[in-house]
mmCIF file of C-alpha atoms and ligand atoms in Angstrom:
data_model
loop_
_atom_site.group_PDB
_atom_site.id
_atom_site.type_symbol
_atom_site.label_atom_id
_atom_site.label_comp_id
_atom_site.label_asym_id
_atom_site.label_seq_id
_atom_site.Cartn_x
_atom_site.Cartn_y
_atom_site.Cartn_z
ATOM 1 C CA MET H 1 12.005 -8.272 15.098
ATOM 2 C CA PRO H 2 14.794 -9.567 13.051
ATOM 3 C CA GLY H 3 16.226 -7.146 10.343
ATOM 4 C CA LEU H 4 14.034 -4.318 11.690
ATOM 5 C CA ARG H 5 15.068 -1.164 13.533
ATOM 6 C CA LEU H 6 12.270 0.982 14.901
ATOM 7 C CA GLU H 7 12.589 4.653 15.357
ATOM 8 C CA VAL H 8 9.484 6.170 16.954
ATOM 9 C CA LEU H 9 8.734 9.787 16.671
ATOM 10 C CA ASP H 10 6.036 12.247 18.008
ATOM 11 C CA GLU H 11 5.535 14.578 15.253
ATOM 12 C CA VAL H 12 7.199 14.880 11.767
ATOM 13 C CA GLY H 13 6.318 16.269 8.414
ATOM 14 C CA SER H 14 6.089 12.902 6.777
ATOM 15 C CA THR H 15 7.683 9.400 7.757
ATOM 16 C CA ASN H 16 8.388 8.786 4.146
ATOM 17 C CA GLN H 17 10.320 12.225 4.186
ATOM 18 C CA VAL H 18 12.174 11.120 7.476
ATOM 19 C CA ALA H 19 12.969 7.720 5.972
ATOM 20 C CA THR H 20 14.440 9.366 2.788
ATOM 21 C CA GLU H 21 16.607 11.668 4.962
ATOM 22 C CA ARG H 22 17.764 8.585 7.014
ATOM 23 C CA ALA H 23 18.698 6.718 3.828
ATOM 24 C CA SER H 24 20.623 9.547 2.297
ATOM 25 C CA GLY H 25 22.649 9.593 5.434
ATOM 26 C CA GLY H 26 23.364 5.902 5.141
ATOM 27 C CA ALA H 27 20.694 4.183 7.033
ATOM 28 C CA GLU H 28 20.391 0.521 6.243
ATOM 29 C CA ASP H 29 17.677 -1.710 4.812
ATOM 30 C CA GLY H 30 15.178 -2.424 7.493
ATOM 31 C CA LEU H 31 14.860 1.045 9.300
ATOM 32 C CA VAL H 32 11.176 1.634 10.239
ATOM 33 C CA VAL H 33 10.221 5.314 11.108
ATOM 34 C CA VAL H 34 6.905 5.571 13.060
ATOM 35 C CA ALA H 35 5.221 8.726 13.956
ATOM 36 C CA GLU H 36 2.216 9.679 16.125
ATOM 37 C CA ARG H 37 1.382 12.740 13.824
ATOM 38 C CA GLN H 38 2.354 13.778 10.279
ATOM 39 C CA THR H 39 1.840 17.445 9.565
ATOM 40 C CA HIS H 40 2.387 16.869 5.736
ATOM 41 C CA GLY H 41 1.443 13.407 5.195
ATOM 42 C CA ARG H 42 1.861 12.330 1.591
ATOM 43 C CA GLY H 43 -0.594 10.330 -0.802
ATOM 44 C CA ARG H 44 -0.439 8.582 -4.124
ATOM 45 C CA LEU H 45 -0.836 10.628 -7.191
ATOM 46 C CA ASP H 46 0.382 13.993 -5.444
ATOM 47 C CA ARG H 47 -2.411 13.763 -2.778
ATOM 48 C CA THR H 48 -2.001 14.511 0.875
ATOM 49 C CA TRP H 49 -2.603 11.930 3.701
ATOM 50 C CA GLU H 50 -4.267 13.210 6.693
ATOM 51 C CA ALA H 51 -5.060 11.603 9.916
ATOM 52 C CA ALA H 52 -6.206 13.028 13.314
ATOM 53 C CA GLU H 53 -4.050 12.438 16.276
ATOM 54 C CA GLY H 54 -4.174 8.883 17.775
ATOM 55 C CA THR H 55 -6.430 7.682 15.137
ATOM 56 C CA SER H 56 -3.913 5.986 12.718
ATOM 57 C CA LEU H 57 -0.637 3.964 12.392
ATOM 58 C CA THR H 58 1.627 5.846 10.140
ATOM 59 C CA PHE H 59 5.008 4.445 9.304
ATOM 60 C CA SER H 60 7.546 3.953 6.630
ATOM 61 C CA LEU H 61 9.997 1.113 6.142
ATOM 62 C CA LEU H 62 13.418 1.709 4.124
ATOM 63 C CA LEU H 63 14.510 -1.043 1.955
ATOM 64 C CA ARG H 64 17.440 -1.618 -0.310
ATOM 65 C CA PRO H 65 16.142 -4.122 -2.631
ATOM 66 C CA ARG H 66 18.603 -6.503 -4.470
ATOM 67 C CA ALA H 67 16.026 -7.484 -6.959
ATOM 68 C CA PRO H 68 16.640 -5.952 -10.474
ATOM 69 C CA ALA H 69 15.057 -2.542 -11.013
ATOM 70 C CA ARG H 70 12.425 -4.001 -13.473
ATOM 71 C CA SER H 71 10.692 -5.854 -10.737
ATOM 72 C CA TRP H 72 10.503 -2.975 -8.113
ATOM 73 C CA PRO H 73 6.954 -1.860 -9.484
ATOM 74 C CA TRP H 74 5.988 -4.886 -7.614
ATOM 75 C CA LEU H 75 6.893 -3.511 -4.083
ATOM 76 C CA PRO H 76 3.623 -1.488 -3.887
ATOM 77 C CA LEU H 77 1.615 -4.401 -4.803
ATOM 78 C CA LEU H 78 3.408 -6.806 -2.525
ATOM 79 C CA THR H 79 3.030 -4.445 0.417
ATOM 80 C CA GLY H 80 -0.733 -4.022 -0.177
ATOM 81 C CA HIS H 81 -1.099 -7.732 -0.490
ATOM 82 C CA ALA H 82 0.958 -8.347 2.902
ATOM 83 C CA VAL H 83 -1.167 -5.716 4.843
ATOM 84 C CA ALA H 84 -4.272 -7.212 3.664
ATOM 85 C CA GLU H 85 -3.218 -10.626 4.900
ATOM 86 C CA ALA H 86 -2.149 -9.268 8.203
ATOM 87 C CA LEU H 87 -5.461 -7.782 8.543
ATOM 88 C CA ARG H 88 -7.390 -10.773 7.577
ATOM 89 C CA ALA H 89 -5.206 -12.735 10.304
ATOM 90 C CA ALA H 90 -6.511 -9.949 12.703
ATOM 91 C CA GLY H 91 -10.178 -10.889 11.842
ATOM 92 C CA PHE H 92 -11.075 -8.310 9.225
ATOM 93 C CA GLU H 93 -12.152 -9.404 5.668
ATOM 94 C CA ALA H 94 -9.405 -7.081 4.046
ATOM 95 C CA GLY H 95 -8.487 -7.262 0.324
ATOM 96 C CA VAL H 96 -6.415 -5.101 -2.151
ATOM 97 C CA LYS H 97 -7.860 -2.650 -4.541
ATOM 98 C CA TRP H 98 -5.354 -2.315 -7.472
ATOM 99 C CA PRO H 99 -2.675 -1.404 -7.192
ATOM 100 C CA ASN H 100 -2.497 -1.122 -3.425
ATOM 101 C CA ASP H 101 -5.429 0.310 -1.502
ATOM 102 C CA VAL H 102 -6.432 -1.983 1.400
ATOM 103 C CA MET H 103 -10.182 -2.381 1.721
ATOM 104 C CA VAL H 104 -12.679 -3.921 3.960
ATOM 105 C CA GLU H 105 -16.343 -4.037 2.905
ATOM 106 C CA ASP H 106 -15.340 -2.015 -0.178
ATOM 107 C CA ARG H 107 -14.176 0.828 1.925
ATOM 108 C CA LYS H 108 -10.249 2.021 2.189
ATOM 109 C CA VAL H 109 -8.711 1.231 5.385
ATOM 110 C CA ALA H 110 -5.109 1.651 4.536
ATOM 111 C CA GLY H 111 -2.989 3.521 1.702
ATOM 112 C CA ILE H 112 0.405 2.667 0.433
ATOM 113 C CA LEU H 113 3.075 5.173 -0.936
ATOM 114 C CA VAL H 114 6.350 3.588 -2.178
ATOM 115 C CA GLU H 115 8.762 5.981 -3.257
ATOM 116 C CA ARG H 116 12.035 5.139 -5.118
ATOM 117 C CA ILE H 117 14.926 7.210 -3.945
ATOM 118 C CA GLU H 118 18.532 7.899 -4.832
ATOM 119 C CA THR H 119 21.093 7.691 -2.163
ATOM 120 C CA PRO H 120 24.988 7.736 -1.943
ATOM 121 C CA ASP H 121 24.664 3.808 -1.234
ATOM 122 C CA GLY H 122 22.330 3.426 -4.434
ATOM 123 C CA PRO H 123 18.836 3.230 -5.012
ATOM 124 C CA ALA H 124 16.382 2.371 -2.207
ATOM 125 C CA ALA H 125 12.640 2.250 -1.678
ATOM 126 C CA VAL H 126 10.755 3.926 1.059
ATOM 127 C CA VAL H 127 7.510 2.079 1.721
ATOM 128 C CA GLY H 128 4.899 4.287 3.527
ATOM 129 C CA ILE H 129 1.945 2.818 5.104
ATOM 130 C CA GLY H 130 -1.026 4.696 6.672
ATOM 131 C CA LEU H 131 -3.714 2.570 8.501
ATOM 132 C CA ASN H 132 -7.070 3.915 9.839
ATOM 133 C CA VAL H 133 -7.392 2.405 13.040
ATOM 134 C CA ALA H 134 -9.443 4.389 15.656
ATOM 135 C CA HIS H 135 -11.367 6.996 13.375
ATOM 136 C CA ARG H 136 -15.138 7.753 14.556
ATOM 137 C CA ALA H 137 -17.192 8.282 11.662
ATOM 138 C CA GLU H 138 -16.897 12.027 11.540
ATOM 139 C CA GLU H 139 -12.985 11.726 11.576
ATOM 140 C CA LEU H 140 -12.522 9.969 8.368
ATOM 141 C CA PRO H 141 -10.498 11.865 5.965
ATOM 142 C CA VAL H 142 -12.705 11.093 2.874
ATOM 143 C CA PRO H 143 -15.799 9.302 1.763
ATOM 144 C CA GLY H 144 -15.196 5.757 1.057
ATOM 145 C CA ALA H 145 -12.847 5.412 3.965
ATOM 146 C CA THR H 146 -13.231 3.377 7.113
ATOM 147 C CA SER H 147 -11.325 2.392 10.408
ATOM 148 C CA LEU H 148 -10.756 -0.785 12.001
ATOM 149 C CA GLU H 149 -12.505 0.334 15.320
ATOM 150 C CA LEU H 150 -15.601 1.578 13.027
ATOM 151 C CA LEU H 151 -15.766 -2.217 11.437
ATOM 152 C CA SER H 152 -15.137 -4.088 14.745
ATOM 153 C CA GLY H 153 -16.884 -1.838 17.215
ATOM 154 C CA GLU H 154 -13.853 -2.670 19.600
ATOM 155 C CA PRO H 155 -10.696 -1.009 20.459
ATOM 156 C CA VAL H 156 -7.774 -2.258 18.488
ATOM 157 C CA ASP H 157 -4.081 -2.454 19.788
ATOM 158 C CA ARG H 158 -1.973 -0.291 17.648
ATOM 159 C CA THR H 159 1.176 -1.500 18.851
ATOM 160 C CA ALA H 160 0.442 -5.251 18.241
ATOM 161 C CA LEU H 161 -0.983 -4.348 14.880
ATOM 162 C CA LEU H 162 2.124 -2.426 13.902
ATOM 163 C CA LEU H 163 4.231 -5.378 14.681
ATOM 164 C CA ALA H 164 2.109 -7.759 12.880
ATOM 165 C CA LEU H 165 1.932 -5.648 9.734
ATOM 166 C CA LEU H 166 5.779 -5.209 9.899
ATOM 167 C CA ALA H 167 6.246 -8.911 10.074
ATOM 168 C CA ALA H 168 3.812 -9.678 7.337
ATOM 169 C CA VAL H 169 5.462 -6.910 4.901
ATOM 170 C CA ARG H 170 9.035 -7.978 5.793
ATOM 171 C CA GLY H 171 7.943 -11.818 5.327
ATOM 172 C CA ALA H 172 6.667 -11.042 2.046
ATOM 173 C CA TYR H 173 9.606 -8.735 1.012
ATOM 174 C CA GLU H 174 12.289 -11.657 1.993
ATOM 175 C CA ALA H 175 10.241 -14.306 0.284
ATOM 176 C CA TRP H 176 10.259 -12.159 -2.829
ATOM 177 C CA GLN H 177 13.823 -11.277 -2.676
ATOM 178 C CA ARG H 178 14.927 -15.008 -2.088
ATOM 179 C CA GLY H 179 12.681 -16.251 -4.521
ATOM 180 C CA GLY H 180 14.215 -14.774 -7.666
ATOM 181 C CA GLU H 181 12.327 -15.340 -10.979
ATOM 182 C CA ARG H 182 10.102 -18.012 -9.374
ATOM 183 C CA GLY H 183 9.312 -15.812 -6.274
ATOM 184 C CA ALA H 184 8.116 -13.199 -8.589
ATOM 185 C CA VAL H 185 5.847 -15.486 -10.522
ATOM 186 C CA ALA H 186 4.360 -16.938 -7.035
ATOM 187 C CA LEU H 187 3.837 -13.312 -6.174
ATOM 188 C CA ALA H 188 2.221 -12.362 -9.281
ATOM 189 C CA GLN H 189 -0.233 -15.289 -9.123
ATOM 190 C CA SER H 190 -1.029 -14.913 -5.429
ATOM 191 C CA TYR H 191 -1.657 -11.163 -5.892
ATOM 192 C CA ALA H 192 -3.903 -11.607 -9.017
ATOM 193 C CA ALA H 193 -5.885 -14.417 -7.121
ATOM 194 C CA ALA H 194 -6.495 -12.060 -3.993
ATOM 195 C CA CYS H 195 -7.037 -8.585 -5.760
ATOM 196 C CA VAL H 196 -10.589 -7.395 -5.328
ATOM 197 C CA SER H 197 -10.502 -5.423 -8.354
ATOM 198 C CA VAL H 198 -10.429 -8.535 -10.784
ATOM 199 C CA GLY H 199 -13.777 -9.364 -11.856
ATOM 200 C CA ARG H 200 -15.382 -6.105 -10.995
ATOM 201 C CA GLY H 201 -16.412 -3.346 -13.101
ATOM 202 C CA VAL H 202 -13.889 -0.407 -13.045
ATOM 203 C CA ARG H 203 -13.402 3.162 -13.796
ATOM 204 C CA VAL H 204 -9.632 4.149 -14.125
ATOM 205 C CA ALA H 205 -8.322 7.567 -14.002
ATOM 206 C CA LEU H 206 -5.231 7.610 -15.869
ATOM 207 C CA PRO H 207 -2.186 9.891 -15.202
ATOM 208 C CA ASP H 208 -2.726 11.716 -18.450
ATOM 209 C CA GLY H 209 -6.268 12.991 -17.177
ATOM 210 C CA THR H 210 -8.276 10.446 -19.480
ATOM 211 C CA GLU H 211 -10.619 7.618 -17.977
ATOM 212 C CA LEU H 212 -11.079 4.158 -18.994
ATOM 213 C CA GLU H 213 -14.219 2.181 -17.979
ATOM 214 C CA GLY H 214 -14.772 -1.731 -18.273
ATOM 215 C CA ARG H 215 -14.253 -4.711 -16.370
ATOM 216 C CA ALA H 216 -10.876 -5.791 -14.756
ATOM 217 C CA THR H 217 -10.120 -9.214 -15.993
ATOM 218 C CA THR H 218 -6.708 -9.910 -14.334
ATOM 219 C CA VAL H 219 -3.257 -8.507 -13.083
ATOM 220 C CA ASP H 220 -0.487 -9.472 -15.459
ATOM 221 C CA PRO H 221 2.860 -10.583 -14.649
ATOM 222 C CA GLY H 222 4.172 -7.031 -14.787
ATOM 223 C CA GLY H 223 1.871 -5.918 -12.038
ATOM 224 C CA ARG H 224 -0.613 -4.234 -14.620
ATOM 225 C CA LEU H 225 -4.300 -4.174 -14.306
ATOM 226 C CA VAL H 226 -5.727 -5.604 -17.392
ATOM 227 C CA VAL H 227 -9.290 -4.107 -18.302
ATOM 228 C CA ARG H 228 -11.517 -5.205 -20.891
ATOM 229 C CA THR H 229 -13.159 -1.692 -22.000
ATOM 230 C CA ASP H 230 -16.804 -1.494 -22.728
ATOM 231 C CA ASP H 231 -15.963 -1.168 -26.405
ATOM 232 C CA GLY H 232 -14.008 -4.558 -26.125
ATOM 233 C CA ARG H 233 -10.424 -3.507 -26.035
ATOM 234 C CA LEU H 234 -7.888 -5.115 -23.715
ATOM 235 C CA VAL H 235 -5.786 -2.359 -21.908
ATOM 236 C CA ALA H 236 -3.212 -3.058 -19.293
ATOM 237 C CA VAL H 237 -2.994 -0.142 -16.921
ATOM 238 C CA SER H 238 0.414 0.454 -15.041
ATOM 239 C CA ALA H 239 -0.547 3.555 -13.122
ATOM 240 C CA GLY H 240 -4.024 5.047 -12.161
ATOM 241 C CA ASP H 241 -6.784 5.579 -9.757
ATOM 242 C CA VAL H 242 -9.532 2.850 -9.746
ATOM 243 C CA VAL H 243 -12.915 2.956 -8.724
ATOM 244 C CA HIS H 244 -15.113 -0.064 -8.308
ATOM 245 C CA VAL H 245 -18.135 0.846 -10.139
ATOM 246 C CA ARG H 246 -20.123 -2.591 -10.547
ATOM 247 C CA PRO H 247 -20.155 -5.976 -8.675
ATOM 248 C CA ARG H 248 -18.720 -9.020 -9.839
ATOM 249 C CA ASP H 249 -20.792 -10.853 -12.784
HETATM 250 C C1 BTN Q 301 -2.524 6.795 -0.566
HETATM 251 O O1 BTN Q 301 -2.550 7.866 -1.119
HETATM 252 O O2 BTN Q 301 -3.424 5.812 -0.465
HETATM 253 C C2 BTN Q 301 -1.008 6.308 0.090
HETATM 254 C C3 BTN Q 301 -1.140 6.972 1.558
HETATM 255 C C4 BTN Q 301 0.058 6.592 2.204
HETATM 256 C C5 BTN Q 301 0.082 7.274 3.571
HETATM 257 C C6 BTN Q 301 1.477 6.970 4.331
HETATM 258 S S1 BTN Q 301 1.241 7.492 5.925
HETATM 259 C C7 BTN Q 301 2.939 7.006 6.490
HETATM 260 C C8 BTN Q 301 3.659 7.285 5.170
HETATM 261 N N1 BTN Q 301 4.241 8.805 5.076
HETATM 262 C C9 BTN Q 301 3.620 9.585 4.329
HETATM 263 O O3 BTN Q 301 3.743 10.689 4.132
HETATM 264 N N2 BTN Q 301 2.627 8.885 3.595
HETATM 265 C C10 BTN Q 301 2.758 7.281 3.815
#
């Protein structure tokens, strides 16, 4: 695939960790580290990411964006949006729960962890993606998760899917980089229109330990989820964990 180089490993601690080490050693934009097993998979908000052997796609893509640092917060959202699009092309009704959980039938099928790192060649981003492919119900790591094979009832070709996800993420990333300010606006509009949290009743656990409850009204140009709280305030959230608590009006 143009612009990408794959390193396929059997067992690692975390593909994000390996990609970070490669980046520190000078690896270029476009390195993809894929692993069959992770012993210390990392999730958002300091969680772990666990997957039984052979059940998942776990990989990390190293990026060295030219875009200004202020627009890097869009990388996790862009990635979730692209993964959902690739899954829709594969026949799954996927959408993104803000900021970047990929959902099908209101259950999480993929998680994304984007880490900004410093390297001798400048700042870089490691985009880690974990996709539940072949889990049986008893293998699901958490309640509220699902897997593609549970959804479709059919075997899924993990290699074909990996290539489709990489093509989608790479394509979205390059369009965003090439597009400058206009690309940023297009991404923000497209993401806000597709984000399945918009219009839903949400409960948001904020990093300071407090919670917010209300209805998500939009995603603003900064990638923040705008919530109209039950007491009528409009709050723009830049980090947090969202639970969908009520259907759309
Ligand atoms: C989340 O909490 O939803 C994000 C999960 C991200 C998991 C992936 S699996 C591949 C990559 N390596 C990691 O250690 N984490 C990410």
